[in-house]
């Protein structure tokens, strides 16, 4: 079709085999939209489109993705609010006729339905990182890294040390929105697939915990989607990824971690043996 329908915070360009969604950048635009920038959604990823009345003189054009077609929605698992739904276009009421025209034109082209066998919509590009309450998470396309914060991480996570997880060792992710109670990002390991979490999120080295201002949706959800897409792509290829190489650590960072470890030791939260072993481990990273 090649035509464009502009709404609040986004514009949809209708093409013969896809819908290109361009999100605006601005103070009023949801931060998740700004983070996404633009997304090309193949028509094969959609199974329906609706047009309904909105609030305050608007109408809402909403595309309905097939289950399993978009890693972003798979990671979100139904936790996104309407205002942050990337498939929802709010249009002024005076453009309702135009929106209805595009909806009618689009419907006959949506011939696929039911769960998709693979992701059809690309996840946000990496590398990605964000700051959680108890650490910093980063993803370079090959492995996820958790670097614990000495002010927020639990003793259990400090004892376990910073973590790196190769994509090949992961089965998926569990994202719990920071806007909900006990928000977190948990990595689901292949060797623990199907097993319920053994420990709470704040004690689990495979999990970073969110908090007020930590792990916001527009940073942590695209991160989770990128990891999920990488896991699925590797599984589809039947390949294994080499472990991420361990780089040399900042001596100042090592010194700060040893200092904090000493505080835990003096407080009786770390035994003599644990202190000696962890100190040796940190020094070996220099």
Short mmCIF file of C-alpha atoms in Angstrom, two decimals:
data_model
loop_
_atom_site.label_atom_id
_atom_site.label_comp_id
_atom_site.label_asym_id
_atom_site.label_seq_id
_atom_site.Cartn_x
_atom_site.Cartn_y
_atom_site.Cartn_z
CA UNK A 1 0.00 0.00 0.00
CA UNK A 2 2.80 2.41 0.87
CA UNK A 3 0.53 4.90 2.64
CA UNK A 4 1.15 6.43 6.06
CA UNK A 5 -1.28 6.87 8.94
CA UNK A 6 0.02 9.23 11.62
CA UNK A 7 -1.26 9.05 15.17
CA UNK A 8 -0.14 10.12 18.62
CA UNK A 9 3.46 9.01 19.30
CA UNK A 10 3.78 6.89 16.13
CA UNK A 11 3.10 6.59 12.42
CA UNK A 12 2.32 3.40 10.52
CA UNK A 13 3.46 2.94 6.94
CA UNK A 14 1.53 0.21 5.15
CA UNK A 15 3.55 -1.81 2.65
CA UNK A 16 2.71 -4.88 0.57
CA UNK A 17 4.23 -7.38 2.99
CA UNK A 18 4.72 -5.45 6.23
CA UNK A 19 3.82 -2.50 8.42
CA UNK A 20 6.67 -0.15 9.28
CA UNK A 21 6.03 1.50 12.65
CA UNK A 22 8.02 4.64 13.36
CA UNK A 23 7.82 5.89 16.94
CA UNK A 24 8.19 9.56 17.76
CA UNK A 25 10.77 11.03 20.09
CA UNK A 26 9.49 13.58 22.55
CA UNK A 27 8.70 14.33 26.16
CA UNK A 28 5.16 12.95 25.89
CA UNK A 29 6.10 9.81 23.96
CA UNK A 30 6.32 6.66 26.13
CA UNK A 31 9.96 5.86 26.80
CA UNK A 32 9.54 2.33 25.50
CA UNK A 33 8.51 3.71 22.10
CA UNK A 34 11.53 6.00 22.05
CA UNK A 35 13.76 3.06 22.85
CA UNK A 36 12.28 0.98 20.02
CA UNK A 37 12.74 3.73 17.41
CA UNK A 38 11.10 1.88 14.54
CA UNK A 39 10.00 -1.67 13.89
CA UNK A 40 9.14 -3.51 10.71
CA UNK A 41 6.32 -5.98 11.34
CA UNK A 42 5.80 -8.58 8.59
CA UNK A 43 2.15 -9.23 7.81
CA UNK A 44 2.88 -12.91 8.48
CA UNK A 45 3.41 -11.93 12.14
CA UNK A 46 -0.14 -10.54 12.44
CA UNK A 47 -3.44 -12.36 12.67
CA UNK A 48 -5.87 -9.47 13.05
CA UNK A 49 -6.49 -5.75 13.34
CA UNK A 50 -9.18 -3.88 15.27
CA UNK A 51 -10.48 -0.33 15.37
CA UNK A 52 -12.20 0.85 18.53
CA UNK A 53 -13.25 4.11 20.14
CA UNK A 54 -10.59 5.69 22.34
CA UNK A 55 -10.61 8.38 24.98
CA UNK A 56 -11.15 12.10 24.48
CA UNK A 57 -12.05 12.14 20.81
CA UNK A 58 -9.72 9.42 19.52
CA UNK A 59 -9.90 6.02 17.90
CA UNK A 60 -7.46 3.16 18.44
CA UNK A 61 -6.10 1.04 15.62
CA UNK A 62 -4.55 -2.10 17.09
CA UNK A 63 -2.68 -4.87 15.33
CA UNK A 64 -2.91 -8.33 16.86
CA UNK A 65 0.39 -10.25 16.66
CA UNK A 66 0.39 -14.02 16.49
CA UNK A 67 1.58 -15.75 19.69
CA UNK A 68 5.31 -16.34 19.50
CA UNK A 69 5.91 -13.91 16.63
CA UNK A 70 7.50 -11.05 18.58
CA UNK A 71 10.20 -11.62 21.23
CA UNK A 72 9.33 -8.28 22.86
CA UNK A 73 5.77 -9.38 23.58
CA UNK A 74 6.89 -12.86 24.57
CA UNK A 75 9.22 -11.37 27.16
CA UNK A 76 6.54 -8.93 28.34
CA UNK A 77 4.10 -11.81 28.91
CA UNK A 78 1.05 -9.54 29.01
CA UNK A 79 2.49 -7.08 31.53
CA UNK A 80 2.56 -3.97 29.31
CA UNK A 81 0.02 -1.25 29.95
CA UNK A 82 -2.14 -0.04 27.06
CA UNK A 83 -0.17 3.19 26.78
CA UNK A 84 3.04 1.24 26.17
CA UNK A 85 1.60 -1.31 23.74
CA UNK A 86 3.78 -1.00 20.59
CA UNK A 87 0.96 -2.38 18.41
CA UNK A 88 -1.56 0.23 19.44
CA UNK A 89 -1.93 3.45 17.39
CA UNK A 90 -4.09 6.22 18.86
CA UNK A 91 -5.51 8.44 16.11
CA UNK A 92 -7.53 11.69 16.35
CA UNK A 93 -11.25 11.09 15.75
CA UNK A 94 -11.21 13.22 12.59
CA UNK A 95 -9.00 10.54 11.01
CA UNK A 96 -11.32 7.69 12.00
CA UNK A 97 -12.55 7.16 8.43
CA UNK A 98 -8.98 6.93 7.18
CA UNK A 99 -8.05 4.52 9.98
CA UNK A 100 -11.07 2.37 9.13
CA UNK A 101 -10.02 2.32 5.48
CA UNK A 102 -6.54 1.05 6.35
CA UNK A 103 -7.96 -1.54 8.74
CA UNK A 104 -10.27 -2.83 5.99
CA UNK A 105 -7.40 -2.91 3.50
CA UNK A 106 -5.16 -4.76 5.93
CA UNK A 107 -7.53 -7.51 7.08
CA UNK A 108 -7.63 -9.56 3.84
CA UNK A 109 -3.82 -9.60 3.78
CA UNK A 110 -3.55 -11.25 7.19
CA UNK A 111 -3.78 -14.88 6.13
CA UNK A 112 -1.69 -16.49 8.91
CA UNK A 113 -3.03 -17.31 12.35
CA UNK A 114 -2.16 -19.26 15.47
CA UNK A 115 1.24 -19.59 17.16
CA UNK A 116 4.27 -18.73 15.03
CA UNK A 117 6.98 -21.36 14.76
CA UNK A 118 9.70 -18.73 15.13
CA UNK A 119 10.14 -15.05 15.87
CA UNK A 120 9.07 -12.99 12.85
CA UNK A 121 9.64 -9.52 14.31
CA UNK A 122 13.21 -8.52 15.13
CA UNK A 123 14.12 -7.78 18.73
CA UNK A 124 15.74 -4.41 19.54
CA UNK A 125 19.36 -4.41 18.45
CA UNK A 126 22.20 -4.90 20.90
CA UNK A 127 24.50 -4.61 22.64
CA UNK A 128 22.29 -3.60 25.54
CA UNK A 129 22.71 -2.81 29.21
CA UNK A 130 20.77 -1.41 32.14
CA UNK A 131 21.23 -0.74 35.81
CA UNK A 132 19.20 -2.88 38.20
CA UNK A 133 18.85 -2.28 41.94
CA UNK A 134 21.46 -4.88 42.86
CA UNK A 135 23.74 -4.80 39.86
CA UNK A 136 24.42 -3.92 36.25
CA UNK A 137 23.25 -6.20 33.44
CA UNK A 138 24.88 -6.21 30.01
CA UNK A 139 24.44 -8.32 26.89
CA UNK A 140 26.94 -8.42 24.04
CA UNK A 141 25.08 -10.86 21.81
CA UNK A 142 27.03 -13.87 23.07
CA UNK A 143 26.62 -13.75 26.82
CA UNK A 144 24.74 -11.97 29.58
CA UNK A 145 26.85 -10.44 32.34
CA UNK A 146 25.73 -9.47 35.85
CA UNK A 147 28.05 -7.23 37.83
CA UNK A 148 26.82 -6.84 41.39
CA UNK A 149 26.47 -3.51 43.13
CA UNK A 150 28.08 -3.36 46.56
CA UNK A 151 25.27 -1.12 47.81
CA UNK A 152 22.35 -3.26 46.64
CA UNK A 153 23.39 -6.87 46.12
CA UNK A 154 22.66 -9.47 48.77
CA UNK A 155 25.40 -11.34 50.60
CA UNK A 156 24.47 -14.47 48.64
CA UNK A 157 25.15 -12.72 45.33
CA UNK A 158 28.40 -11.24 46.61
CA UNK A 159 29.53 -14.69 47.66
CA UNK A 160 28.65 -16.07 44.24
CA UNK A 161 30.57 -13.28 42.51
CA UNK A 162 29.86 -11.54 39.22
CA UNK A 163 28.16 -13.80 36.72
CA UNK A 164 28.41 -14.51 32.99
CA UNK A 165 25.96 -16.72 31.12
CA UNK A 166 26.61 -17.87 27.55
CA UNK A 167 23.54 -17.77 25.31
CA UNK A 168 24.08 -21.48 24.60
CA UNK A 169 23.46 -22.24 28.29
CA UNK A 170 20.13 -20.41 28.45
CA UNK A 171 16.60 -21.67 27.80
CA UNK A 172 14.90 -18.27 28.04
CA UNK A 173 14.18 -15.33 30.33
CA UNK A 174 11.60 -14.39 32.93
CA UNK A 175 10.82 -10.67 33.02
CA UNK A 176 8.68 -9.22 35.78
CA UNK A 177 7.88 -5.57 35.15
CA UNK A 178 9.49 -2.98 37.46
CA UNK A 179 6.02 -1.42 37.59
CA UNK A 180 4.76 -4.51 39.43
CA UNK A 181 5.64 -5.98 42.82
CA UNK A 182 8.95 -7.86 42.94
CA UNK A 183 10.11 -6.86 39.45
CA UNK A 184 13.16 -8.72 38.18
CA UNK A 185 14.93 -10.27 35.21
CA UNK A 186 15.72 -13.94 35.70
CA UNK A 187 17.78 -15.99 33.25
CA UNK A 188 16.38 -19.48 32.73
CA UNK A 189 19.19 -21.97 32.37
CA UNK A 190 18.93 -25.02 30.14
CA UNK A 191 20.10 -27.35 32.89
CA UNK A 192 17.26 -26.08 35.11
CA UNK A 193 14.57 -25.97 32.40
CA UNK A 194 11.08 -26.49 33.80
CA UNK A 195 12.22 -26.38 37.42
CA UNK A 196 10.69 -23.69 39.69
CA UNK A 197 13.10 -21.09 41.08
CA UNK A 198 14.92 -22.57 44.04
CA UNK A 199 15.64 -19.26 45.80
CA UNK A 200 14.09 -15.76 45.93
CA UNK A 201 15.12 -13.29 43.24
CA UNK A 202 17.27 -11.20 45.59
CA UNK A 203 19.29 -14.31 46.51
CA UNK A 204 19.53 -15.84 43.03
CA UNK A 205 22.76 -15.17 41.04
CA UNK A 206 20.84 -15.75 37.78
CA UNK A 207 18.56 -12.80 38.56
CA UNK A 208 18.82 -9.03 38.84
CA UNK A 209 16.22 -7.23 40.93
CA UNK A 210 14.46 -4.02 39.92
CA UNK A 211 13.49 -1.13 42.16
CA UNK A 212 12.31 2.46 41.97
CA UNK A 213 14.30 3.91 39.08
CA UNK A 214 16.19 0.66 38.53
CA UNK A 215 15.51 -1.60 35.55
CA UNK A 216 12.89 0.63 33.88
CA UNK A 217 10.63 -0.97 31.27
CA UNK A 218 12.18 0.84 28.32
CA UNK A 219 15.61 -0.55 29.19
CA UNK A 220 15.01 -3.95 30.75
CA UNK A 221 12.26 -5.21 28.40
CA UNK A 222 14.19 -4.65 25.12
CA UNK A 223 17.16 -6.26 26.91
CA UNK A 224 15.06 -9.33 27.77
CA UNK A 225 13.71 -9.50 24.20
CA UNK A 226 17.22 -9.37 22.72
CA UNK A 227 18.38 -12.22 24.93
CA UNK A 228 15.26 -14.24 24.12
CA UNK A 229 15.80 -13.76 20.38
CA UNK A 230 19.45 -14.80 20.65
CA UNK A 231 18.50 -17.97 22.56
CA UNK A 232 15.88 -18.87 19.95
CA UNK A 233 18.24 -18.19 17.04
CA UNK A 234 20.94 -20.39 18.54
CA UNK A 235 18.46 -23.16 19.21
CA UNK A 236 17.21 -22.96 15.61
CA UNK A 237 20.76 -23.31 14.30
CA UNK A 238 21.47 -26.18 16.63
CA UNK A 239 24.76 -24.48 17.49
CA UNK A 240 26.66 -23.74 20.65
CA UNK A 241 28.29 -20.47 21.54
CA UNK A 242 31.79 -20.24 22.89
CA UNK A 243 32.03 -18.83 26.40
CA UNK A 244 32.65 -15.10 26.47
CA UNK A 245 36.31 -14.36 27.16
CA UNK A 246 37.04 -12.96 30.58
CA UNK A 247 38.68 -9.56 30.36
CA UNK A 248 41.02 -7.95 32.85
CA UNK A 249 39.23 -6.12 35.61
CA UNK A 250 39.82 -2.59 36.84
CA UNK A 251 42.22 -2.77 39.83
CA UNK A 252 40.23 -0.04 41.61
CA UNK A 253 37.07 -2.07 41.20
CA UNK A 254 38.80 -5.19 42.56
CA UNK A 255 40.09 -3.22 45.56
CA UNK A 256 36.60 -1.89 46.30
CA UNK A 257 35.13 -5.37 46.14
CA UNK A 258 37.76 -6.78 48.46
CA UNK A 259 37.07 -3.92 50.88
CA UNK A 260 33.36 -4.69 50.85
CA UNK A 261 34.09 -8.40 51.24
CA UNK A 262 36.14 -7.53 54.31
CA UNK A 263 33.18 -5.64 55.76
CA UNK A 264 30.98 -8.71 55.29
CA UNK A 265 33.68 -10.83 56.93
CA UNK A 266 33.96 -8.52 59.94
CA UNK A 267 30.16 -8.53 60.28
CA UNK A 268 30.18 -12.31 60.46
CA UNK A 269 28.29 -12.74 57.19
CA UNK A 270 31.23 -14.42 55.48
CA UNK A 271 33.36 -17.16 57.03
CA UNK A 272 37.16 -17.13 57.12
CA UNK A 273 37.27 -19.78 54.41
CA UNK A 274 34.78 -17.93 52.19
CA UNK A 275 36.65 -14.66 52.64
CA UNK A 276 40.01 -16.19 51.71
CA UNK A 277 38.59 -18.05 48.69
CA UNK A 278 36.70 -15.06 47.33
CA UNK A 279 39.63 -12.70 47.88
CA UNK A 280 41.90 -15.06 45.97
CA UNK A 281 39.34 -15.27 43.18
CA UNK A 282 39.14 -11.48 42.90
CA UNK A 283 42.93 -11.08 42.90
CA UNK A 284 43.18 -13.67 40.13
CA UNK A 285 41.10 -11.38 37.91
CA UNK A 286 43.80 -8.70 37.91
#
